[in-house]
Amino acid sequence: MMDMKITCLHDRHLKLGAKMTEFGGFDMPVSYKGILQEHQAVREACGVFDCSHMGEIDLKGKDAVKFLNEITTNDFSDLKDKQLQYTLLCEASGGVVDDLMVYQYNKEHFLLVVNASNTTKDFKWLTSHQSGYQIELSNDSEFFGQLALQGPKAVEVLKGLIPEVESLSFMHFDMFQWKNHEYIISRSGYTGEDGFEIYGSPKATVELWDQLMSLQVEPCGLGARDTLRFEAGLPLYGHEINGFITPLEAGLSFGVKLHKPFIGRDVLLKQKEQGLERRIIGLELLERNIARDGYIVYDANQKMIGYITTGYMIPNTTKALANAMIDSNVKIGTEVYVEIRNKMVKAVIRNRKFYEKKYKKEV
């Protein structure tokens, strides 16, 4: 506990009686009233998450686009001002250093939002490759708090405070004022629902959180954040992606542009040309149980064919689903077995569309 960092909302979490845990080096809330209730609040109304543990890295300079194009997998050449884009940092081996969202203020100024546990590693990675580029990088994480307001009623709640947010399009952002504070607000999120990610100073973040609590918005913890992102088919670093899994194996080809040079491109291009030997795929248990991260998957002949990366009983259902890294020769519909506490539990390979995303793409 003594070595753990805290966010600007830590005392709010404790006052609400949140169940706390270590995550990414921070003392963070797992849940307040329960994961099931918080999961359902986001699916049916809205909930707010403290994401202030995430890292924010500022990138400025004449060569900012060139640098991003050559150090990440996506292409920023045609991104417009006030748009954000998903991308990945890769090692030369093709393994993932981190996945991140990149906000473009203009072609010479970007904000990179990275995973909390990877912030220091990412900043060292970026600065170790900046030689020869006319850019400046700064780790500004301590100056930001972050909230994620997610759910079908998120826009109704936030426009009551900041009416202009209603006109934001999906994967766009702008700067807004509320009570003499400035916020960066994007229409984006990590739950599969419509909603917003809101960045402000720590003081501004606390004041907005308090306002949302007074409006009876459901506070949600890391537990619901993980079940929601899993159900929506969104990856989590350390599970579906890491230094030993490539973006193509993780099913993230939409964020990989092989027409331009970047670190790791040679391996990814070879994977695309020769075909993947393994890939992340969905799996549904046919018997009552839960397939946890790391459990081994076998075929009908008891041959190991992969392992579980994330598994849950979907909240408010009896359906046990999982993501698994599986031999690419195993087709959808194949019956397999997951070893759970020395018992072989029958399952079937399926796609990862566990939930139809409800992003508000047209406004």
mmCIF file of C-alpha atoms in Angstrom:
data_model
loop_
_atom_site.group_PDB
_atom_site.id
_atom_site.type_symbol
_atom_site.label_atom_id
_atom_site.label_comp_id
_atom_site.label_asym_id
_atom_site.label_seq_id
_atom_site.Cartn_x
_atom_site.Cartn_y
_atom_site.Cartn_z
ATOM 1 C CA MET A 1 0.000 0.000 0.000
ATOM 2 C CA MET A 2 2.810 2.444 0.910
ATOM 3 C CA ASP A 3 4.320 2.235 -2.583
ATOM 4 C CA MET A 4 1.040 2.481 -4.461
ATOM 5 C CA LYS A 5 0.068 5.686 -6.222
ATOM 6 C CA ILE A 6 -3.377 7.221 -5.851
ATOM 7 C CA THR A 7 -5.564 9.277 -8.184
ATOM 8 C CA CYS A 8 -7.126 12.641 -7.409
ATOM 9 C CA LEU A 9 -10.391 10.788 -6.625
ATOM 10 C CA HIS A 10 -8.929 8.326 -4.114
ATOM 11 C CA ASP A 11 -10.655 9.842 -1.069
ATOM 12 C CA ARG A 12 -13.974 9.847 -2.977
ATOM 13 C CA HIS A 13 -13.623 6.110 -3.614
ATOM 14 C CA LEU A 14 -12.935 5.414 0.059
ATOM 15 C CA LYS A 15 -15.902 7.546 1.194
ATOM 16 C CA LEU A 16 -18.160 5.605 -1.171
ATOM 17 C CA GLY A 17 -16.966 2.369 0.408
ATOM 18 C CA ALA A 18 -15.360 1.042 -2.764
ATOM 19 C CA LYS A 19 -13.574 -2.294 -2.733
ATOM 20 C CA MET A 20 -10.000 -1.338 -3.637
ATOM 21 C CA THR A 21 -7.129 -3.162 -5.339
ATOM 22 C CA GLU A 22 -3.736 -2.506 -6.905
ATOM 23 C CA PHE A 23 -3.849 -1.888 -10.651
ATOM 24 C CA GLY A 24 -1.066 -0.420 -12.769
ATOM 25 C CA GLY A 25 0.713 0.708 -9.606
ATOM 26 C CA PHE A 26 -2.378 2.602 -8.329
ATOM 27 C CA ASP A 27 -4.815 1.883 -5.488
ATOM 28 C CA MET A 28 -8.006 1.710 -7.566
ATOM 29 C CA PRO A 29 -11.682 0.807 -7.000
ATOM 30 C CA VAL A 30 -12.794 -2.644 -8.178
ATOM 31 C CA SER A 31 -16.464 -1.966 -7.427
ATOM 32 C CA TYR A 32 -18.750 0.107 -5.247
ATOM 33 C CA LYS A 33 -22.143 -1.659 -5.075
ATOM 34 C CA GLY A 34 -21.161 -4.685 -7.162
ATOM 35 C CA ILE A 35 -19.861 -5.518 -10.613
ATOM 36 C CA LEU A 36 -23.228 -6.813 -11.855
ATOM 37 C CA GLN A 37 -25.058 -3.592 -10.947
ATOM 38 C CA GLU A 38 -22.330 -1.373 -12.384
ATOM 39 C CA HIS A 39 -22.120 -3.415 -15.609
ATOM 40 C CA GLN A 40 -25.880 -3.190 -16.087
ATOM 41 C CA ALA A 41 -25.966 0.547 -15.293
ATOM 42 C CA VAL A 42 -23.612 1.213 -18.205
ATOM 43 C CA ARG A 43 -25.570 -1.037 -20.574
ATOM 44 C CA GLU A 44 -28.978 0.453 -19.639
ATOM 45 C CA ALA A 45 -28.303 4.035 -18.406
ATOM 46 C CA CYS A 46 -24.811 5.342 -17.674
ATOM 47 C CA GLY A 47 -21.934 5.048 -15.274
ATOM 48 C CA VAL A 48 -18.719 6.921 -14.581
ATOM 49 C CA PHE A 49 -15.232 5.449 -14.193
ATOM 50 C CA ASP A 50 -12.148 7.052 -12.649
ATOM 51 C CA CYS A 51 -9.500 6.639 -15.366
ATOM 52 C CA SER A 52 -7.051 9.111 -13.846
ATOM 53 C CA HIS A 53 -4.444 6.366 -13.555
ATOM 54 C CA MET A 54 -3.998 6.406 -17.350
ATOM 55 C CA GLY A 55 -0.873 8.113 -18.731
ATOM 56 C CA GLU A 56 -0.842 11.284 -20.837
ATOM 57 C CA ILE A 57 2.198 12.061 -22.991
ATOM 58 C CA ASP A 58 2.417 15.348 -24.903
ATOM 59 C CA LEU A 59 4.074 15.354 -28.344
ATOM 60 C CA LYS A 60 4.969 18.578 -30.129
ATOM 61 C CA GLY A 61 7.126 19.475 -33.103
ATOM 62 C CA LYS A 62 7.563 19.820 -36.827
ATOM 63 C CA ASP A 63 8.174 16.061 -37.243
ATOM 64 C CA ALA A 64 5.323 14.872 -35.010
ATOM 65 C CA VAL A 65 3.379 13.091 -37.774
ATOM 66 C CA LYS A 66 6.548 11.534 -39.224
ATOM 67 C CA PHE A 67 7.524 10.289 -35.760
ATOM 68 C CA LEU A 68 4.080 8.801 -35.030
ATOM 69 C CA ASN A 69 3.961 7.097 -38.432
ATOM 70 C CA GLU A 70 7.376 5.512 -37.926
ATOM 71 C CA ILE A 71 7.012 4.440 -34.290
ATOM 72 C CA THR A 72 3.371 3.281 -34.256
ATOM 73 C CA THR A 73 1.372 0.936 -36.481
ATOM 74 C CA ASN A 74 -1.357 3.331 -37.682
ATOM 75 C CA ASP A 75 -1.134 6.118 -40.302
ATOM 76 C CA PHE A 76 -1.600 9.694 -39.074
ATOM 77 C CA SER A 77 -1.066 11.390 -42.448
ATOM 78 C CA ASP A 78 -4.766 12.025 -43.080
ATOM 79 C CA LEU A 79 -6.049 12.381 -39.507
ATOM 80 C CA LYS A 80 -7.929 15.674 -39.053
ATOM 81 C CA ASP A 81 -7.540 18.172 -36.208
ATOM 82 C CA LYS A 82 -9.748 17.321 -33.183
ATOM 83 C CA GLN A 83 -9.836 13.636 -34.174
ATOM 84 C CA LEU A 84 -8.391 10.730 -32.200
ATOM 85 C CA GLN A 85 -7.098 7.404 -33.455
ATOM 86 C CA TYR A 86 -6.210 4.012 -31.981
ATOM 87 C CA THR A 87 -2.704 2.703 -32.620
ATOM 88 C CA LEU A 88 -0.037 0.404 -31.182
ATOM 89 C CA LEU A 89 3.645 0.624 -30.317
ATOM 90 C CA CYS A 90 5.476 -2.515 -31.441
ATOM 91 C CA GLU A 91 8.871 -4.013 -30.802
ATOM 92 C CA ALA A 92 10.994 -5.162 -33.759
ATOM 93 C CA SER A 93 9.694 -8.686 -33.016
ATOM 94 C CA GLY A 94 6.127 -7.497 -33.673
ATOM 95 C CA GLY A 95 5.162 -7.893 -30.007
ATOM 96 C CA VAL A 96 3.140 -5.035 -28.538
ATOM 97 C CA VAL A 97 4.819 -2.457 -26.274
ATOM 98 C CA ASP A 98 1.402 -0.846 -25.640
ATOM 99 C CA ASP A 99 -1.831 0.218 -27.303
ATOM 100 C CA LEU A 100 -2.829 3.850 -27.102
ATOM 101 C CA MET A 101 -5.208 6.586 -28.237
ATOM 102 C CA VAL A 102 -3.692 9.558 -30.048
ATOM 103 C CA TYR A 103 -5.491 12.938 -29.981
ATOM 104 C CA GLN A 104 -4.519 15.387 -32.754
ATOM 105 C CA TYR A 105 -4.739 19.056 -31.723
ATOM 106 C CA ASN A 106 -2.969 19.923 -34.994
ATOM 107 C CA LYS A 107 -0.261 18.350 -37.176
ATOM 108 C CA GLU A 108 2.471 19.548 -34.812
ATOM 109 C CA HIS A 109 0.762 18.796 -31.474
ATOM 110 C CA PHE A 110 -0.680 15.482 -30.203
ATOM 111 C CA LEU A 111 -1.745 13.952 -26.889
ATOM 112 C CA LEU A 112 -0.906 10.251 -26.423
ATOM 113 C CA VAL A 113 -3.061 8.408 -23.842
ATOM 114 C CA VAL A 114 -1.399 5.177 -22.685
ATOM 115 C CA ASN A 115 -2.073 2.373 -20.202
ATOM 116 C CA ALA A 116 -1.284 3.234 -16.577
ATOM 117 C CA SER A 117 1.084 0.322 -15.996
ATOM 118 C CA ASN A 118 2.990 1.129 -19.195
ATOM 119 C CA THR A 119 3.338 4.914 -18.875
ATOM 120 C CA THR A 120 6.958 4.958 -17.713
ATOM 121 C CA LYS A 121 7.948 2.202 -20.162
ATOM 122 C CA ASP A 122 6.190 3.941 -23.056
ATOM 123 C CA PHE A 123 7.779 7.303 -22.312
ATOM 124 C CA LYS A 124 11.251 5.710 -22.228
ATOM 125 C CA TRP A 125 10.449 3.861 -25.473
ATOM 126 C CA LEU A 126 9.329 7.049 -27.229
ATOM 127 C CA THR A 127 12.225 9.190 -26.006
ATOM 128 C CA SER A 128 14.753 6.472 -26.879
ATOM 129 C CA HIS A 129 13.590 6.697 -30.513
ATOM 130 C CA GLN A 130 13.220 10.481 -30.872
ATOM 131 C CA SER A 131 16.778 11.146 -32.069
ATOM 132 C CA GLY A 132 16.755 12.728 -35.532
ATOM 133 C CA TYR A 133 13.180 14.033 -35.230
ATOM 134 C CA GLN A 134 12.335 17.666 -34.501
ATOM 135 C CA ILE A 135 9.942 16.856 -31.651
ATOM 136 C CA GLU A 136 9.502 17.380 -27.917
ATOM 137 C CA LEU A 137 7.984 14.791 -25.592
ATOM 138 C CA SER A 138 6.788 15.306 -22.035
ATOM 139 C CA ASN A 139 5.078 12.968 -19.584
ATOM 140 C CA ASP A 140 2.209 15.149 -18.350
ATOM 141 C CA SER A 141 0.296 12.420 -16.511
ATOM 142 C CA GLU A 142 0.423 14.145 -13.122
ATOM 143 C CA PHE A 143 -1.345 17.193 -14.534
ATOM 144 C CA PHE A 144 -4.402 15.226 -15.722
ATOM 145 C CA GLY A 145 -7.370 13.527 -14.165
ATOM 146 C CA GLN A 146 -9.645 11.468 -16.398
ATOM 147 C CA LEU A 147 -13.261 10.325 -16.234
ATOM 148 C CA ALA A 148 -15.098 7.973 -18.600
ATOM 149 C CA LEU A 149 -18.857 8.619 -18.683
ATOM 150 C CA GLN A 150 -20.373 5.686 -20.547
ATOM 151 C CA GLY A 151 -23.823 4.418 -21.449
ATOM 152 C CA PRO A 152 -26.905 5.252 -23.550
ATOM 153 C CA LYS A 153 -27.856 8.120 -21.218
ATOM 154 C CA ALA A 154 -24.335 9.585 -20.987
ATOM 155 C CA VAL A 155 -25.104 12.321 -23.518
ATOM 156 C CA GLU A 156 -28.253 13.367 -21.628
ATOM 157 C CA VAL A 157 -26.281 13.684 -18.402
ATOM 158 C CA LEU A 158 -23.284 15.555 -19.811
ATOM 159 C CA LYS A 159 -25.189 17.944 -22.076
ATOM 160 C CA GLY A 160 -27.068 19.080 -18.979
ATOM 161 C CA LEU A 161 -23.742 20.511 -17.807
ATOM 162 C CA ILE A 162 -22.039 21.239 -21.156
ATOM 163 C CA PRO A 163 -24.707 21.467 -23.909
ATOM 164 C CA GLU A 164 -22.156 21.616 -26.740
ATOM 165 C CA VAL A 165 -20.935 18.048 -26.177
ATOM 166 C CA GLU A 166 -24.052 16.689 -27.902
ATOM 167 C CA SER A 167 -22.630 17.744 -31.294
ATOM 168 C CA LEU A 168 -19.370 15.773 -30.864
ATOM 169 C CA SER A 169 -18.997 12.946 -33.391
ATOM 170 C CA PHE A 170 -17.560 9.532 -32.543
ATOM 171 C CA MET A 171 -13.738 9.609 -32.279
ATOM 172 C CA HIS A 172 -13.692 13.425 -32.243
ATOM 173 C CA PHE A 173 -12.803 15.734 -29.364
ATOM 174 C CA ASP A 174 -12.780 19.411 -28.415
ATOM 175 C CA MET A 175 -12.055 21.711 -25.489
ATOM 176 C CA PHE A 176 -14.981 22.744 -23.281
ATOM 177 C CA GLN A 177 -15.481 24.991 -20.245
ATOM 178 C CA TRP A 178 -17.480 24.130 -17.116
ATOM 179 C CA LYS A 179 -17.350 26.168 -13.915
ATOM 180 C CA ASN A 180 -14.167 27.985 -14.959
ATOM 181 C CA HIS A 181 -12.391 24.707 -15.681
ATOM 182 C CA GLU A 182 -11.225 23.559 -19.103
ATOM 183 C CA TYR A 183 -11.765 19.950 -20.202
ATOM 184 C CA ILE A 184 -10.716 17.928 -23.226
ATOM 185 C CA ILE A 185 -13.746 15.772 -24.057
ATOM 186 C CA SER A 186 -13.839 13.031 -26.689
ATOM 187 C CA ARG A 187 -16.797 10.934 -27.811
ATOM 188 C CA SER A 188 -15.162 7.579 -27.265
ATOM 189 C CA GLY A 189 -14.778 4.880 -24.665
ATOM 190 C CA TYR A 190 -13.929 1.332 -23.709
ATOM 191 C CA THR A 191 -17.290 -0.269 -22.996
ATOM 192 C CA GLY A 192 -19.015 -0.649 -26.380
ATOM 193 C CA GLU A 193 -21.538 2.072 -25.467
ATOM 194 C CA ASP A 194 -21.956 5.707 -26.466
ATOM 195 C CA GLY A 195 -20.129 8.012 -24.095
ATOM 196 C CA PHE A 196 -17.303 10.385 -23.372
ATOM 197 C CA GLU A 197 -13.738 10.425 -22.083
ATOM 198 C CA ILE A 198 -13.100 13.635 -20.140
ATOM 199 C CA TYR A 199 -9.648 15.042 -19.290
ATOM 200 C CA GLY A 200 -9.085 17.929 -16.905
ATOM 201 C CA SER A 201 -6.822 19.084 -14.125
ATOM 202 C CA PRO A 202 -7.066 16.983 -10.954
ATOM 203 C CA LYS A 203 -9.147 19.742 -9.311
ATOM 204 C CA ALA A 204 -11.482 19.999 -12.310
ATOM 205 C CA THR A 205 -11.843 16.204 -12.370
ATOM 206 C CA VAL A 206 -12.839 16.052 -8.693
ATOM 207 C CA GLU A 207 -15.437 18.819 -9.126
ATOM 208 C CA LEU A 208 -16.992 17.107 -12.152
ATOM 209 C CA TRP A 209 -17.031 13.728 -10.343
ATOM 210 C CA ASP A 210 -18.832 15.330 -7.385
ATOM 211 C CA GLN A 211 -21.376 16.871 -9.752
ATOM 212 C CA LEU A 212 -21.998 13.517 -11.437
ATOM 213 C CA MET A 213 -22.463 11.880 -8.031
ATOM 214 C CA SER A 214 -25.048 14.544 -7.129
ATOM 215 C CA LEU A 215 -26.888 13.580 -10.328
ATOM 216 C CA GLN A 216 -27.008 9.939 -9.149
ATOM 217 C CA VAL A 217 -24.696 8.680 -11.901
ATOM 218 C CA GLU A 218 -23.520 5.161 -11.004
ATOM 219 C CA PRO A 219 -19.831 5.074 -9.934
ATOM 220 C CA CYS A 220 -18.199 2.076 -11.638
ATOM 221 C CA GLY A 221 -14.962 0.280 -10.834
ATOM 222 C CA LEU A 222 -12.351 -1.739 -12.664
ATOM 223 C CA GLY A 223 -14.434 -4.928 -12.354
ATOM 224 C CA ALA A 224 -17.261 -3.625 -14.532
ATOM 225 C CA ARG A 225 -14.777 -1.903 -16.829
ATOM 226 C CA ASP A 226 -13.207 -5.299 -17.556
ATOM 227 C CA THR A 227 -16.474 -7.223 -18.061
ATOM 228 C CA LEU A 228 -17.803 -4.454 -20.325
ATOM 229 C CA ARG A 229 -14.671 -4.238 -22.493
ATOM 230 C CA PHE A 230 -14.468 -8.027 -22.695
ATOM 231 C CA GLU A 231 -18.109 -8.354 -23.750
ATOM 232 C CA ALA A 232 -17.560 -5.618 -26.376
ATOM 233 C CA GLY A 233 -14.526 -7.461 -27.807
ATOM 234 C CA LEU A 234 -11.965 -4.818 -26.790
ATOM 235 C CA PRO A 235 -8.424 -5.956 -25.871
ATOM 236 C CA LEU A 236 -6.679 -5.465 -22.532
ATOM 237 C CA TYR A 237 -2.905 -5.109 -22.398
ATOM 238 C CA GLY A 238 -1.404 -8.075 -20.568
ATOM 239 C CA HIS A 239 -4.197 -10.364 -21.775
ATOM 240 C CA GLU A 240 -5.080 -10.105 -25.491
ATOM 241 C CA ILE A 241 -1.927 -8.104 -26.272
ATOM 242 C CA ASN A 242 1.569 -8.067 -24.807
ATOM 243 C CA GLY A 243 5.197 -8.301 -25.862
ATOM 244 C CA PHE A 244 4.685 -11.852 -27.130
ATOM 245 C CA ILE A 245 1.472 -11.282 -29.107
ATOM 246 C CA THR A 246 1.363 -9.264 -32.326
ATOM 247 C CA PRO A 247 -1.503 -6.917 -33.294
ATOM 248 C CA LEU A 248 -2.504 -9.248 -36.157
ATOM 249 C CA GLU A 249 -2.702 -12.258 -33.834
ATOM 250 C CA ALA A 250 -4.865 -10.132 -31.518
ATOM 251 C CA GLY A 251 -7.285 -9.271 -34.338
ATOM 252 C CA LEU A 252 -6.283 -5.593 -34.435
ATOM 253 C CA SER A 253 -5.427 -5.342 -38.142
ATOM 254 C CA PHE A 254 -7.663 -2.243 -38.442
ATOM 255 C CA GLY A 255 -4.959 -0.361 -36.502
ATOM 256 C CA VAL A 256 -2.047 -1.656 -38.593
ATOM 257 C CA LYS A 257 -1.114 0.068 -41.861
ATOM 258 C CA LEU A 258 1.525 -2.053 -43.607
ATOM 259 C CA HIS A 259 1.960 0.331 -46.572
ATOM 260 C CA LYS A 260 4.358 2.523 -44.533
ATOM 261 C CA PRO A 261 7.500 1.728 -42.513
ATOM 262 C CA PHE A 262 7.265 1.348 -38.703
ATOM 263 C CA ILE A 263 8.995 -0.650 -35.981
ATOM 264 C CA GLY A 264 7.802 -4.263 -36.203
ATOM 265 C CA ARG A 265 6.434 -3.951 -39.752
ATOM 266 C CA ASP A 266 8.684 -6.646 -41.255
ATOM 267 C CA VAL A 267 7.373 -9.326 -38.878
ATOM 268 C CA LEU A 268 3.741 -8.261 -39.319
ATOM 269 C CA LEU A 269 4.082 -8.160 -43.108
ATOM 270 C CA LYS A 270 5.520 -11.680 -43.057
ATOM 271 C CA GLN A 271 2.632 -12.855 -40.855
ATOM 272 C CA LYS A 272 0.128 -11.389 -43.277
ATOM 273 C CA GLU A 273 1.799 -12.908 -46.336
ATOM 274 C CA GLN A 274 2.344 -16.360 -44.822
ATOM 275 C CA GLY A 275 -0.786 -16.514 -42.685
ATOM 276 C CA LEU A 276 -1.095 -16.529 -38.900
ATOM 277 C CA GLU A 277 -0.100 -19.636 -36.961
ATOM 278 C CA ARG A 278 -2.346 -18.590 -34.045
ATOM 279 C CA ARG A 279 -4.997 -15.952 -33.304
ATOM 280 C CA ILE A 280 -7.273 -14.659 -30.561
ATOM 281 C CA ILE A 281 -10.741 -16.153 -31.024
ATOM 282 C CA GLY A 282 -13.912 -16.512 -28.990
ATOM 283 C CA LEU A 283 -14.885 -19.573 -27.002
ATOM 284 C CA GLU A 284 -18.134 -20.529 -25.251
ATOM 285 C CA LEU A 285 -18.284 -23.127 -22.493
ATOM 286 C CA LEU A 286 -20.929 -25.819 -22.972
ATOM 287 C CA GLU A 287 -20.888 -26.753 -19.282
ATOM 288 C CA ARG A 288 -21.309 -24.534 -16.234
ATOM 289 C CA ASN A 289 -17.895 -23.124 -15.242
ATOM 290 C CA ILE A 290 -15.627 -20.135 -15.902
ATOM 291 C CA ALA A 291 -12.478 -20.272 -18.050
ATOM 292 C CA ARG A 292 -9.888 -18.011 -16.443
ATOM 293 C CA ASP A 293 -6.803 -16.370 -17.928
ATOM 294 C CA GLY A 294 -4.049 -18.943 -18.527
ATOM 295 C CA TYR A 295 -6.215 -22.074 -18.571
ATOM 296 C CA ILE A 296 -5.139 -24.511 -21.281
ATOM 297 C CA VAL A 297 -7.334 -25.411 -24.270
ATOM 298 C CA TYR A 298 -7.176 -28.903 -25.841
ATOM 299 C CA ASP A 299 -8.685 -30.453 -28.962
ATOM 300 C CA ALA A 300 -10.765 -33.661 -28.977
ATOM 301 C CA ASN A 301 -7.531 -35.717 -29.065
ATOM 302 C CA GLN A 302 -6.223 -34.056 -25.885
ATOM 303 C CA LYS A 303 -3.636 -32.069 -27.865
ATOM 304 C CA MET A 304 -2.932 -28.590 -26.508
ATOM 305 C CA ILE A 305 -4.108 -26.005 -29.037
ATOM 306 C CA GLY A 306 -4.016 -22.780 -27.047
ATOM 307 C CA TYR A 307 -4.809 -20.919 -23.832
ATOM 308 C CA ILE A 308 -7.405 -18.561 -22.368
ATOM 309 C CA THR A 309 -6.562 -14.817 -22.311
ATOM 310 C CA THR A 310 -9.758 -13.580 -20.575
ATOM 311 C CA GLY A 311 -12.876 -15.419 -19.410
ATOM 312 C CA TYR A 312 -16.077 -14.413 -17.633
ATOM 313 C CA MET A 313 -19.610 -15.429 -16.865
ATOM 314 C CA ILE A 314 -21.337 -12.549 -18.667
ATOM 315 C CA PRO A 315 -23.127 -10.432 -16.013
ATOM 316 C CA ASN A 316 -26.851 -11.121 -15.672
ATOM 317 C CA THR A 317 -26.643 -14.211 -17.929
ATOM 318 C CA THR A 318 -25.655 -17.850 -17.508
ATOM 319 C CA LYS A 319 -23.335 -17.674 -20.526
ATOM 320 C CA ALA A 320 -19.628 -18.362 -19.856
ATOM 321 C CA LEU A 321 -17.476 -16.858 -22.611
ATOM 322 C CA ALA A 322 -13.757 -16.418 -23.129
ATOM 323 C CA ASN A 323 -11.084 -15.074 -25.422
ATOM 324 C CA ALA A 324 -8.398 -17.615 -26.261
ATOM 325 C CA MET A 325 -5.155 -17.708 -28.235
ATOM 326 C CA ILE A 326 -5.775 -20.691 -30.480
ATOM 327 C CA ASP A 327 -4.002 -22.533 -33.320
ATOM 328 C CA SER A 328 -5.281 -20.908 -36.531
ATOM 329 C CA ASN A 329 -6.086 -24.310 -38.061
ATOM 330 C CA VAL A 330 -8.925 -24.755 -35.532
ATOM 331 C CA LYS A 331 -12.126 -23.546 -37.152
ATOM 332 C CA ILE A 332 -15.169 -21.803 -35.689
ATOM 333 C CA GLY A 333 -17.698 -24.384 -34.541
ATOM 334 C CA THR A 334 -15.055 -26.893 -33.399
ATOM 335 C CA GLU A 335 -15.697 -28.528 -30.018
ATOM 336 C CA VAL A 336 -12.697 -28.245 -27.678
ATOM 337 C CA TYR A 337 -11.913 -28.714 -23.976
ATOM 338 C CA VAL A 338 -10.672 -26.268 -21.339
ATOM 339 C CA GLU A 339 -8.798 -27.707 -18.373
ATOM 340 C CA ILE A 340 -10.373 -26.136 -15.271
ATOM 341 C CA ARG A 341 -9.090 -27.405 -11.902
ATOM 342 C CA ASN A 342 -8.106 -30.820 -13.324
ATOM 343 C CA LYS A 343 -11.429 -31.235 -15.124
ATOM 344 C CA MET A 344 -11.909 -31.149 -18.895
ATOM 345 C CA VAL A 345 -14.812 -28.789 -19.605
ATOM 346 C CA LYS A 346 -16.397 -28.918 -23.066
ATOM 347 C CA ALA A 347 -16.488 -25.702 -25.090
ATOM 348 C CA VAL A 348 -16.973 -24.550 -28.668
ATOM 349 C CA ILE A 349 -14.895 -22.139 -30.731
ATOM 350 C CA ARG A 350 -16.904 -19.081 -31.849
ATOM 351 C CA ASN A 351 -16.436 -15.496 -32.997
ATOM 352 C CA ARG A 352 -15.723 -12.681 -30.519
ATOM 353 C CA LYS A 353 -18.898 -10.711 -31.222
ATOM 354 C CA PHE A 354 -20.254 -11.210 -27.726
ATOM 355 C CA TYR A 355 -22.015 -7.820 -27.831
ATOM 356 C CA GLU A 356 -23.094 -5.458 -30.605
ATOM 357 C CA LYS A 357 -21.337 -2.130 -29.977
ATOM 358 C CA LYS A 358 -23.644 0.878 -29.708
ATOM 359 C CA TYR A 359 -21.297 3.748 -30.503
ATOM 360 C CA LYS A 360 -23.107 6.928 -31.578
ATOM 361 C CA LYS A 361 -21.385 7.371 -34.948
ATOM 362 C CA GLU A 362 -23.864 9.905 -36.392
ATOM 363 C CA VAL A 363 -24.971 13.071 -34.563
#
